[in-house]
Tab-separated table of C-alpha atoms in Angstrom:
chain	number	residue	atom	x	y	z
A	1	MET	CA	0.000	0.000	0.000
A	2	GLY	CA	1.443	3.358	-0.997
A	3	CYS	CA	1.602	6.306	1.360
A	4	GLY	CA	-0.711	8.314	-0.796
A	5	SER	CA	-3.513	5.739	-0.650
A	6	VAL	CA	-4.388	5.015	2.949
A	7	HIS	CA	-7.519	2.890	2.982
A	8	ARG	CA	-10.043	3.566	5.640
A	9	PRO	CA	-10.059	0.490	7.894
A	10	ARG	CA	-13.352	-1.153	8.711
A	11	ALA	CA	-12.607	-1.054	12.431
A	12	VAL	CA	-9.783	0.378	14.417
A	13	VAL	CA	-8.847	-0.508	17.969
A	14	ARG	CA	-6.387	1.967	19.443
A	15	VAL	CA	-4.099	0.611	22.133
A	16	VAL	CA	-1.974	3.441	23.475
A	17	ASP	CA	0.442	4.056	20.618
A	18	PHE	CA	-0.212	1.387	18.050
A	19	VAL	CA	-3.237	0.392	16.107
A	20	TYR	CA	-4.675	-2.930	15.044
A	21	TYR	CA	-6.052	-2.570	11.589
A	22	PHE	CA	-8.744	-4.996	10.551
A	23	PRO	CA	-8.509	-4.346	6.866
A	24	SER	CA	-11.527	-3.974	4.741
A	25	PRO	CA	-11.772	-6.271	1.697
A	26	GLY	CA	-10.839	-3.342	-0.500
A	27	HIS	CA	-7.748	-2.665	1.529
A	28	CYS	CA	-6.427	-6.205	1.075
A	29	LYS	CA	-7.305	-6.187	-2.591
A	30	ALA	CA	-5.208	-3.133	-3.049
A	31	SER	CA	-2.284	-4.499	-1.103
A	32	GLN	CA	-2.375	-8.251	-1.554
A	33	HIS	CA	1.366	-8.478	-1.442
A	34	GLN	CA	1.260	-7.293	2.140
A	35	CYS	CA	-1.789	-8.918	3.595
A	36	ALA	CA	-3.443	-12.157	2.644
A	37	ARG	CA	-7.206	-12.698	2.993
A	38	GLY	CA	-8.195	-12.588	6.635
A	39	GLN	CA	-4.691	-11.718	7.765
A	40	ARG	CA	-4.406	-9.186	10.608
A	41	TYR	CA	-2.334	-6.175	9.698
A	42	ILE	CA	-0.497	-4.632	12.653
A	43	GLN	CA	1.209	-1.274	12.642
A	44	PHE	CA	2.472	1.160	15.260
A	45	GLY	CA	0.933	4.578	15.063
A	46	ARG	CA	-1.367	5.936	12.381
A	47	PHE	CA	0.951	5.354	9.463
A	48	PRO	CA	2.951	2.322	8.295
A	49	MET	CA	6.647	2.319	9.256
A	50	LYS	CA	7.768	2.994	5.653
A	51	CYS	CA	5.539	6.052	5.521
A	52	ARG	CA	6.759	7.249	8.884
A	53	PHE	CA	10.345	7.275	7.624
A	54	ARG	CA	9.269	9.252	4.580
A	55	LEU	CA	7.323	11.659	6.747
A	56	LEU	CA	10.280	12.036	9.099
A	57	LEU	CA	12.618	12.700	6.193
A	58	GLY	CA	10.176	15.184	4.664
A	59	GLY	CA	9.751	16.878	8.021
A	60	LEU	CA	13.501	17.260	8.429
A	61	VAL	CA	13.830	18.771	4.964
A	62	PHE	CA	10.914	21.117	5.703
A	63	ALA	CA	12.375	22.153	9.047
A	64	THR	CA	15.761	22.801	7.483
A	65	MET	CA	14.139	24.984	4.838
A	66	HIS	CA	12.492	27.054	7.543
A	67	LEU	CA	15.485	27.216	9.829
A	68	ALA	CA	17.791	28.421	7.109
A	69	PRO	CA	16.627	32.060	7.152
A	70	ALA	CA	16.600	32.075	10.967
A	71	PHE	CA	20.356	31.574	11.073
A	72	ALA	CA	22.800	33.364	8.905
A	73	GLN	CA	26.317	32.207	8.149
A	74	SER	CA	28.518	35.255	8.582
A	75	GLY	CA	32.150	34.565	7.911
A	76	GLY	CA	33.194	32.144	10.614
A	77	MET	CA	29.958	32.437	12.561
A	78	SER	CA	26.425	31.162	12.528
A	79	LEU	CA	24.284	33.958	13.892
A	80	PRO	CA	20.618	33.993	14.732
A	81	LYS	CA	18.750	36.434	12.517
A	82	THR	CA	16.700	37.715	15.412
A	83	VAL	CA	16.715	37.123	19.139
A	84	GLU	CA	13.835	37.960	21.424
A	85	ALA	CA	14.952	40.369	24.146
A	86	GLY	CA	15.997	38.519	27.265
A	87	ASN	CA	16.001	35.084	25.636
A	88	ALA	CA	18.977	32.739	25.639
A	89	PHE	CA	20.739	32.245	22.312
A	90	SER	CA	23.925	30.823	20.910
A	91	ILE	CA	26.512	31.631	18.282
A	92	GLN	CA	28.524	28.959	16.515
A	93	ALA	CA	32.050	29.929	15.529
A	94	THR	CA	33.992	27.798	13.069
A	95	GLY	CA	37.754	27.325	12.976
A	96	SER	CA	40.211	26.470	15.680
A	97	GLY	CA	41.949	28.269	18.463
A	98	LYS	CA	40.777	31.041	20.723
A	99	ALA	CA	39.155	34.284	19.683
A	100	VAL	CA	37.218	37.190	21.085
A	101	LEU	CA	33.589	37.688	20.196
A	102	TYR	CA	32.218	41.227	20.378
A	103	ILE	CA	28.510	41.928	20.286
A	104	VAL	CA	28.068	45.651	19.907
A	105	GLY	CA	25.105	47.972	19.634
A	106	PRO	CA	24.123	51.309	21.105
A	107	GLY	CA	21.847	49.447	23.508
A	108	GLN	CA	24.335	46.947	24.862
A	109	VAL	CA	27.865	45.620	24.515
A	110	LEU	CA	29.111	42.099	25.215
A	111	LYS	CA	32.594	40.636	24.932
A	112	ARG	CA	33.366	36.934	25.230
A	113	ASP	CA	36.480	34.816	24.926
A	114	VAL	CA	35.426	31.924	22.720
A	115	GLN	CA	36.861	28.643	21.593
A	116	LEU	CA	36.495	28.444	17.831
A	117	GLY	CA	34.663	25.383	16.623
A	118	GLU	CA	32.449	25.434	19.669
A	119	THR	CA	29.121	27.017	20.350
A	120	THR	CA	29.007	30.062	22.605
A	121	PHE	CA	25.898	30.232	24.715
A	122	PHE	CA	24.346	33.419	26.005
A	123	ALA	CA	22.056	33.010	28.970
A	124	ALA	CA	18.583	34.447	29.292
A	125	GLY	CA	18.837	38.113	30.137
A	126	ASP	CA	22.343	38.557	28.716
A	127	LEU	CA	21.021	40.572	25.785
A	128	HIS	CA	17.839	42.373	26.686
A	129	ASN	CA	17.849	45.721	24.886
A	130	ALA	CA	16.119	45.652	21.526
A	131	GLY	CA	18.152	46.918	18.628
A	132	HIS	CA	20.535	46.138	15.815
A	133	TYR	CA	23.756	44.432	16.906
A	134	LEU	CA	27.060	43.702	15.257
A	135	ALA	CA	28.794	40.434	16.055
A	136	VAL	CA	32.520	40.480	15.411
A	137	LEU	CA	34.922	37.606	15.871
A	138	VAL	CA	38.578	38.545	16.228
A	139	GLY	CA	41.562	36.196	16.620
A	140	GLY	CA	42.267	32.493	16.141
A	141	SER	CA	42.155	30.877	12.741
A	142	SER	CA	38.872	32.457	11.816
A	143	THR	CA	37.526	35.956	11.801
A	144	GLY	CA	34.102	37.015	10.850
A	145	ASN	CA	31.393	39.481	11.417
A	146	GLY	CA	27.692	39.759	10.994
A	147	ALA	CA	24.642	41.465	12.339
A	148	PHE	CA	21.410	40.481	13.964
A	149	ASP	CA	18.438	42.102	15.629
A	150	VAL	CA	17.167	41.829	19.140
A	151	VAL	CA	13.414	42.248	19.008
A	152	PRO	CA	11.229	43.260	21.946
A	153	ALA	CA	9.719	40.554	24.105
A	154	LYS	CA	6.143	39.691	23.155
A	155	ASN	CA	4.549	40.211	26.538
A	156	PRO	CA	3.761	43.811	27.506
A	157	ALA	CA	4.898	44.820	30.970
A	158	ASN	CA	4.637	48.603	31.085
A	159	LEU	CA	2.395	51.229	29.600
A	160	SER	CA	3.371	54.817	29.182
A	161	PHE	CA	-0.038	56.472	29.394
A	162	LEU	CA	-0.517	60.189	28.978
A	163	ALA	CA	-4.029	61.554	29.476
A	164	LYS	CA	-4.813	65.205	28.874
A	165	PRO	CA	-6.191	67.398	30.275
A	166	SER	CA	-6.473	66.413	33.918
A	167	ARG	CA	-9.343	68.886	34.402
A	168	LEU	CA	-11.918	69.996	31.877
A	169	SER	CA	-15.506	71.104	31.443
A	170	VAL	CA	-18.357	68.673	31.073
A	171	SER	CA	-19.908	67.792	27.711
A	172	LEU	CA	-16.858	68.455	25.538
A	173	HIS	CA	-16.708	66.384	22.386
A	174	ASP	CA	-13.297	64.693	22.005
A	175	GLY	CA	-12.115	66.817	24.901
A	176	ILE	CA	-10.001	64.109	26.540
A	177	SER	CA	-7.071	62.529	24.773
A	178	GLY	CA	-5.119	59.474	25.792
A	179	ALA	CA	-1.862	58.296	24.257
A	180	VAL	CA	-0.221	54.999	25.128
A	181	CYS	CA	3.092	53.406	24.231
A	182	VAL	CA	3.579	49.753	25.099
A	183	PHE	CA	6.841	48.418	26.537
A	184	ASP	CA	8.149	44.960	27.374
A	185	PRO	CA	9.765	44.053	30.718
A	186	TYR	CA	13.094	45.486	29.500
A	187	GLN	CA	11.668	48.874	28.520
A	188	ASN	CA	11.761	48.008	24.830
A	189	LEU	CA	8.996	49.544	22.754
A	190	ILE	CA	6.822	46.697	21.451
A	191	THR	CA	6.421	47.606	17.798
A	192	ALA	CA	4.191	44.693	16.780
A	193	PRO	CA	0.545	45.837	16.571
A	194	THR	CA	-0.997	45.386	20.006
A	195	PRO	CA	-4.625	46.139	20.881
A	196	VAL	CA	-5.027	48.785	23.576
A	197	SER	CA	-8.371	49.153	25.314
A	198	PHE	CA	-9.256	52.648	26.533
A	199	GLN	CA	-12.105	53.121	28.989
A	200	LEU	CA	-13.426	56.338	30.486
A	201	SER	CA	-15.929	55.847	33.269
A	202	GLY	CA	-17.470	58.074	35.900
A	203	LEU	CA	-19.834	57.418	38.780
A	204	SER	CA	-22.932	58.779	37.120
A	205	THR	CA	-22.328	58.085	33.451
A	206	ALA	CA	-21.998	55.078	31.201
A	207	ALA	CA	-18.446	54.075	30.378
A	208	GLN	CA	-16.963	54.903	26.986
A	209	THR	CA	-14.753	52.157	25.617
A	210	ARG	CA	-12.527	52.080	22.562
A	211	THR	CA	-9.974	49.573	21.377
A	212	VAL	CA	-7.137	50.808	19.221
A	213	ALA	CA	-4.233	48.801	17.810
A	214	THR	CA	-0.780	50.293	18.277
A	215	ARG	CA	1.192	51.494	15.274
A	216	ASN	CA	4.940	51.440	15.799
A	217	GLY	CA	4.320	50.847	19.480
A	218	CYS	CA	1.885	53.658	20.288
A	219	ALA	CA	-1.861	54.222	20.128
A	220	TRP	CA	-4.091	57.139	20.933
A	221	THR	CA	-7.752	57.974	21.291
A	222	GLU	CA	-10.087	60.821	22.124
A	223	MET	CA	-13.109	60.696	24.433
A	224	ASP	CA	-15.996	62.999	25.273
A	225	SER	CA	-16.263	64.404	28.754
A	226	ALA	CA	-19.429	63.374	30.585
A	227	ALA	CA	-22.507	65.553	30.987
A	228	LYS	CA	-22.281	65.338	34.782
A	229	GLU	CA	-19.451	66.782	36.807
A	230	GLY	CA	-17.144	64.613	38.878
A	231	ALA	CA	-13.996	62.541	38.685
A	232	ALA	CA	-13.688	60.028	35.865
A	233	GLN	CA	-11.290	57.113	35.658
A	234	PHE	CA	-9.427	56.888	32.379
A	235	VAL	CA	-7.959	53.422	32.020
A	236	ALA	CA	-5.667	52.074	29.310
A	237	ARG	CA	-5.332	48.312	29.260
A	238	VAL	CA	-3.206	45.854	27.304
A	239	GLY	CA	-3.877	42.275	28.324
A	240	SER	CA	-3.528	42.170	32.075
A	241	ILE	CA	-1.519	45.400	32.253
A	242	SER	CA	-3.414	48.590	32.929
A	243	SER	CA	-2.722	52.175	33.799
A	244	THR	CA	-5.246	54.624	35.263
A	245	ARG	CA	-5.491	58.385	35.222
A	246	VAL	CA	-8.121	60.517	36.957
A	247	ILE	CA	-9.816	63.229	34.947
A	248	GLN	CA	-11.690	65.906	36.851
A	249	GLN	CA	-14.795	66.998	34.966
A	250	VAL	CA	-16.035	70.378	36.148
A	251	PRO	CA	-19.191	72.338	35.283
A	252	GLY	CA	-19.121	74.305	32.082
A	253	ASP	CA	-20.064	77.922	31.524
A	254	PRO	CA	-23.242	79.117	33.283
A	255	CYS	CA	-26.365	78.679	31.296
A	256	GLY	CA	-29.536	80.774	31.653
A	257	LEU	CA	-28.043	83.243	34.162
A	258	ARG	CA	-30.906	85.092	35.779
A	259	MET	CA	-31.209	87.659	38.587
A	260	SER	CA	-34.055	89.248	40.484
A	261	ALA	CA	-34.207	92.626	42.248
A	262	ARG	CA	-36.087	94.016	45.219
A	263	PRO	CA	-36.000	97.358	46.981
A	264	SER	CA	-34.141	97.719	50.241
A	265	GLY	CA	-34.400	101.329	51.463
A	266	GLN	CA	-32.304	103.575	49.175
A	267	LYS	CA	-30.793	100.512	47.535
A	268	ILE	CA	-31.699	97.604	45.351
A	269	GLU	CA	-30.976	94.081	46.494
A	270	LEU	CA	-29.894	91.926	43.559
A	271	GLU	CA	-29.722	88.156	43.732
A	272	THR	CA	-29.146	85.526	41.080
A	273	ASP	CA	-30.968	82.229	40.806
A	274	PRO	CA	-28.709	79.271	41.600
A	275	VAL	CA	-26.116	79.421	38.842
A	276	ARG	CA	-25.840	76.219	36.801
A	277	ASP	CA	-24.340	75.110	33.528
A	278	CYS	CA	-26.400	73.801	30.619
A	279	GLY	CA	-26.216	70.268	32.023
A	280	GLY	CA	-27.663	71.362	35.365
A	281	ASN	CA	-24.339	71.149	37.216
A	282	ALA	CA	-23.892	73.803	39.896
A	283	VAL	CA	-21.209	76.306	38.943
A	284	PRO	CA	-18.594	76.247	41.722
A	285	ASP	CA	-18.602	78.830	44.521
A	286	GLY	CA	-16.047	81.529	43.967
A	287	THR	CA	-17.001	82.034	40.337
A	288	VAL	CA	-17.235	85.793	39.897
A	289	VAL	CA	-20.526	87.336	38.853
A	290	THR	CA	-20.618	90.962	37.691
A	291	PHE	CA	-23.603	93.275	38.255
A	292	THR	CA	-23.605	96.469	36.191
A	293	GLU	CA	-25.885	99.470	36.662
A	294	LEU	CA	-26.205	102.152	33.993
A	295	TYR	CA	-27.883	105.415	34.960
A	296	ASP	CA	-27.716	108.832	33.417
A	297	GLY	CA	-24.535	108.075	31.489
A	298	SER	CA	-22.650	106.698	34.499
A	299	GLN	CA	-21.818	103.058	35.198
A	300	THR	CA	-21.519	101.212	38.510
A	301	THR	CA	-20.041	97.729	38.591
A	302	VAL	CA	-19.953	95.189	41.413
A	303	ASP	CA	-18.053	91.894	41.214
A	304	VAL	CA	-19.111	89.244	43.691
A	305	PRO	CA	-18.203	85.598	44.015
A	306	LEU	CA	-20.825	82.906	44.100
A	307	LYS	CA	-21.674	81.742	47.609
A	308	ARG	CA	-23.727	78.595	47.960
A	309	GLY	CA	-24.514	78.784	44.274
A	310	VAL	CA	-25.895	82.336	44.216
A	311	ALA	CA	-24.501	85.858	43.976
A	312	ARG	CA	-25.888	88.812	45.890
A	313	ALA	CA	-25.179	92.540	45.667
A	314	GLU	CA	-26.641	95.901	46.625
A	315	MET	CA	-26.665	98.821	44.238
A	316	PRO	CA	-28.044	102.372	44.375
A	317	ALA	CA	-31.733	102.535	43.560
A	318	TYR	CA	-32.056	105.060	40.709
A	319	SER	CA	-35.374	105.210	39.040
A	320	GLY	CA	-34.842	104.398	35.347
A	321	ALA	CA	-31.517	102.628	35.903
A	322	ARG	CA	-30.660	99.580	33.747
A	323	ILE	CA	-29.055	96.707	35.652
A	324	SER	CA	-27.445	93.699	33.965
A	325	VAL	CA	-25.669	90.577	35.186
A	326	ALA	CA	-22.870	88.552	33.600
A	327	THR	CA	-20.277	85.953	34.466
A	328	GLY	CA	-17.320	85.283	32.254
A	329	VAL	CA	-18.527	85.538	28.681
A	330	VAL	CA	-22.099	84.687	29.600
A	331	MET	CA	-24.689	87.471	29.797
A	332	GLY	CA	-27.746	87.171	31.994
A	333	ASN	CA	-31.003	89.107	32.032
A	334	GLU	CA	-31.417	92.894	32.310
A	335	ILE	CA	-33.703	94.778	34.696
A	336	ARG	CA	-34.976	98.352	34.277
A	337	TRP	CA	-35.611	99.795	37.746
A	338	GLY	CA	-38.526	102.107	38.614
A	339	LYS	CA	-40.353	104.214	36.046
A	340	GLN	CA	-39.960	103.469	32.367
B	1	MET	CA	49.965	82.697	-7.644
B	2	THR	CA	51.688	79.842	-5.809
B	3	LYS	CA	50.725	81.453	-2.544
B	4	PHE	CA	47.086	81.651	-3.677
B	5	LEU	CA	47.059	77.989	-4.702
B	6	LEU	CA	48.584	77.035	-1.390
B	7	VAL	CA	45.862	78.902	0.457
B	8	VAL	CA	43.138	77.289	-1.674
B	9	CYS	CA	44.599	73.823	-1.087
B	10	THR	CA	44.882	74.446	2.627
B	11	VAL	CA	41.282	75.598	2.841
B	12	PHE	CA	40.128	72.582	0.812
B	13	ALA	CA	42.160	70.194	2.955
B	14	ALA	CA	40.786	71.745	6.101
B	15	THR	CA	37.161	71.599	5.004
B	16	PHE	CA	37.156	68.212	3.303
B	17	PRO	CA	37.162	66.094	6.477
B	18	LEU	CA	34.257	68.146	7.813
B	19	ARG	CA	32.281	67.557	4.662
B	20	ALA	CA	33.095	63.852	4.764
B	21	ASP	CA	31.792	63.677	8.335
B	22	GLN	CA	28.500	65.266	7.444
B	23	SER	CA	25.754	62.752	6.874
B	24	ALA	CA	23.283	62.893	4.034
B	25	VAL	CA	19.829	63.569	5.385
B	26	ARG	CA	16.640	62.868	3.545
B	27	VAL	CA	13.319	63.724	5.111
B	28	GLU	CA	10.319	61.842	3.794
B	29	PRO	CA	6.961	63.614	3.626
B	30	THR	CA	5.351	63.326	7.032
B	31	ASN	CA	2.715	60.680	7.448
B	32	VAL	CA	1.544	61.601	10.895
B	33	GLN	CA	-1.085	59.614	12.711
B	34	GLY	CA	-2.870	61.655	15.309
B	35	PRO	CA	-5.231	64.618	15.361
B	36	ARG	CA	-2.569	67.244	15.950
B	37	PRO	CA	-1.201	69.000	12.903
B	38	LEU	CA	2.567	69.152	12.655
B	39	VAL	CA	3.799	72.601	11.743
B	40	LYS	CA	6.954	73.041	9.701
B	41	GLN	CA	8.905	74.722	12.514
B	42	THR	CA	8.242	71.786	14.823
B	43	GLU	CA	9.267	69.282	12.162
B	44	THR	CA	12.484	71.197	11.484
B	45	ALA	CA	13.315	71.456	15.182
B	46	VAL	CA	12.650	67.775	15.804
B	47	ILE	CA	14.885	66.652	12.953
B	48	ARG	CA	17.643	69.108	13.890
B	49	ASP	CA	17.612	67.929	17.517
B	50	TYR	CA	17.475	64.264	16.503
B	51	LEU	CA	20.511	64.636	14.243
B	52	GLN	CA	22.356	66.420	17.032
B	53	ALA	CA	21.453	63.510	19.301
B	54	TRP	CA	23.402	61.252	16.938
B	55	GLN	CA	26.444	63.457	17.431
B	56	SER	CA	25.988	63.234	21.202
B	57	VAL	CA	25.627	59.476	21.277
B	58	SER	CA	28.608	59.125	18.987
B	59	ALA	CA	30.806	61.255	21.237
B	60	ALA	CA	29.508	59.620	24.412
B	61	LEU	CA	30.174	56.073	23.187
B	62	GLU	CA	33.567	56.999	21.812
B	63	GLN	CA	34.732	58.735	24.990
B	64	ASN	CA	32.719	56.553	27.384
B	65	ARG	CA	31.227	59.695	28.888
B	66	ALA	CA	27.589	59.418	29.900
B	67	ASP	CA	27.387	63.124	30.701
B	68	LEU	CA	27.517	63.888	26.973
B	69	LEU	CA	24.047	62.364	26.690
B	70	ASP	CA	22.439	64.864	29.040
B	71	ARG	CA	21.568	67.455	26.438
B	72	ASP	CA	19.817	65.154	23.983
B	73	PHE	CA	18.571	62.064	25.785
B	74	VAL	CA	16.098	61.408	28.551
B	75	GLY	CA	14.294	58.481	30.144
B	76	ALA	CA	14.790	54.930	28.931
B	77	ALA	CA	17.003	55.921	25.996
B	78	LYS	CA	19.401	57.740	28.289
B	79	ASP	CA	19.387	54.927	30.849
B	80	LYS	CA	20.180	52.306	28.218
B	81	LEU	CA	22.936	54.324	26.595
B	82	THR	CA	24.410	55.075	29.999
B	83	ASP	CA	24.436	51.351	30.761
B	84	THR	CA	26.176	50.686	27.442
B	85	ILE	CA	28.846	53.244	28.288
B	86	GLN	CA	29.384	51.620	31.670
B	87	GLU	CA	29.609	48.176	30.030
B	88	GLN	CA	32.096	49.480	27.486
B	89	ALA	CA	34.216	51.111	30.173
B	90	GLY	CA	34.184	47.916	32.231
B	91	LEU	CA	35.314	45.826	29.255
B	92	GLY	CA	37.940	48.293	28.069
B	93	LEU	CA	35.977	48.965	24.911
B	94	SER	CA	34.882	52.047	23.072
B	95	THR	CA	32.921	52.430	19.864
B	96	ARG	CA	32.918	55.121	17.207
B	97	TYR	CA	29.609	55.653	15.466
B	98	GLN	CA	29.693	57.813	12.379
B	99	ASP	CA	26.322	58.328	10.772
B	100	ARG	CA	26.532	58.448	6.966
B	101	SER	CA	22.958	58.874	5.867
B	102	HIS	CA	19.520	59.282	7.350
B	103	ASP	CA	16.175	58.685	5.729
B	104	ILE	CA	13.702	60.101	8.218
B	105	GLN	CA	9.941	60.036	8.361
B	106	ILE	CA	7.819	61.450	11.168
B	107	VAL	CA	5.000	59.013	11.810
B	108	TYR	CA	3.264	60.082	15.009
B	109	TYR	CA	2.514	63.277	16.874
B	110	SER	CA	0.617	62.674	20.088
B	111	PRO	CA	-2.651	64.573	20.615
B	112	GLU	CA	-1.315	66.651	23.494
B	113	GLY	CA	1.915	67.430	21.633
B	114	LEU	CA	4.213	65.797	24.153
B	115	SER	CA	5.757	63.139	21.949
B	116	ILE	CA	6.816	62.790	18.362
B	117	GLN	CA	7.796	59.526	16.785
B	118	LEU	CA	9.997	59.106	13.751
B	119	ILE	CA	11.483	56.252	11.798
B	120	ASP	CA	14.998	56.587	10.490
B	121	ASN	CA	16.563	54.268	7.956
B	122	VAL	CA	20.108	55.091	8.838
B	123	GLU	CA	23.480	54.062	7.523
B	124	TYR	CA	26.470	54.392	9.796
B	125	ASP	CA	29.985	53.140	10.402
B	126	VAL	CA	30.902	51.456	13.652
B	127	GLU	CA	34.481	51.161	14.751
B	128	ILE	CA	35.157	48.873	17.696
B	129	LEU	CA	38.198	49.628	19.828
B	130	ASP	CA	39.455	47.246	22.491
B	131	HIS	CA	41.884	49.037	24.807
B	132	ASP	CA	42.283	51.699	22.113
B	133	LYS	CA	43.169	49.128	19.460
B	134	ILE	CA	40.863	49.123	16.480
B	135	GLN	CA	39.337	45.681	16.073
B	136	THR	CA	37.075	46.320	13.142
B	137	THR	CA	35.120	48.929	11.241
B	138	GLN	CA	31.754	47.964	9.857
B	139	ARG	CA	29.194	49.746	7.717
B	140	VAL	CA	25.718	49.180	9.117
B	141	ARG	CA	22.260	49.773	7.731
B	142	ALA	CA	19.522	49.810	10.292
B	143	ARG	CA	16.054	51.093	10.947
B	144	TYR	CA	15.595	53.100	14.107
B	145	ILE	CA	12.367	53.930	15.812
B	146	VAL	CA	12.683	57.071	17.878
B	147	ILE	CA	10.385	58.949	20.248
B	148	LEU	CA	11.249	62.497	21.218
B	149	THR	CA	9.684	64.656	23.891
B	150	PRO	CA	9.955	68.409	24.305
B	151	ALA	CA	12.217	69.763	27.026
B	152	GLU	CA	12.872	73.378	27.947
B	153	VAL	CA	14.532	74.467	24.731
B	154	ARG	CA	14.826	71.365	22.571
B	155	TRP	CA	13.432	67.944	21.757
B	156	ARG	CA	15.047	65.080	23.616
B	157	VAL	CA	15.180	61.435	22.604
B	158	ARG	CA	13.198	59.194	24.949
B	159	VAL	CA	13.143	55.979	22.889
B	160	PHE	CA	16.028	55.063	20.581
B	161	GLN	CA	15.591	51.556	19.305
B	162	GLY	CA	16.825	49.644	16.285
B	163	GLN	CA	14.499	47.169	14.701
B	164	PRO	CA	14.593	44.710	11.793
B	165	GLU	CA	14.326	46.424	8.427
């Protein structure tokens, strides 16, 4: 029976690592030289021994084809093409005698006395900074040089997370930005695309979540600030690694600023309604409110801070005076006092 | 006439090594990801400071002086280069890096403007000296990924990492 024509057996009894085949009539017809009628055909494993040798040989050839680009022959050395940061690796030097092996890059430098013809092993952690390295063999019967790359480790260990601003008004579209760069345990920037999950959540609002893949090691996003004031947690997460920043969301500009007036002897008592932003958040105490009175070509201005959400002031009571209120760039209502 | 020729030759001889040391710089059109526009002045400053950082790292690794990194490097990049200098000094080594050409592209400008990322396909010579004896000089082509952050008066390199081309 050829390797390319495996007949389906009528029944198969698997005993640990070998299989009894009870061949079907068709199977024996096709391979009469191997099994006579009614003969039990025994083989170890799924494939006949002859096929296993062919598979093994094919596998070795296949593996060699794939290993070839992973190692480069550079002069008297066999170098790995890439090494993962922090992993152990080895360099094979041909020739005889003693030599010095230099591994040089801006990120790290190693120097080893080596015996040519033997393999030099580098332990885990010996080379941990990602980058491009030169390997130079000097001395003995063989010299050589080559280059290889140390690539970042695959598992993220640190996030550099910058969230801006730390304090902003409510209800701002794309008002909060977050930028993340992903690093491995050796502070190498992981340049392979890595999904970063951003989440902005507050106590009173639904969380906003976005997932962005890194490009060249970094990713960024923008989020809206919530409609309600308060602290929000801005979290960037890669796998099990996360980093959190707190964003303070404060009320926006006052909305619908309104005052009322009542006489108080020779003066007018002015008082605003509780000052709130357009989302109903109370504007913080201390915010300055300006009352302005215009009468007979002269102007009187009083600046007062909000106390317990309202602003109060007293101004001269001139019949026919026009009194207005404002805070920041927001204008409130206007009152004409006394006779028209 | 002879005097004039002598002066011309002297000037040429004096300037030629300087010209040879200058690297060719090519700046690719920016392909910035991020919402923040990159103005020309910023781009120019970033590239100028990055190229000066190469001069700093070259001098620092040649003289094994970590203090020469202070002006241009910060954070992890500075820590790693400082470690390399210490390793070199411990092994009696020094290295001369001479950048020959740069092919730079700015690829990322963070939304808040606090980091800029560029990719540099750079060609440079590396000379390895063991106890002041030159062991080899190699021409290297590599791709560097670099992140710079603004400091008081210049951009400083925070990430300086070679990667497979």
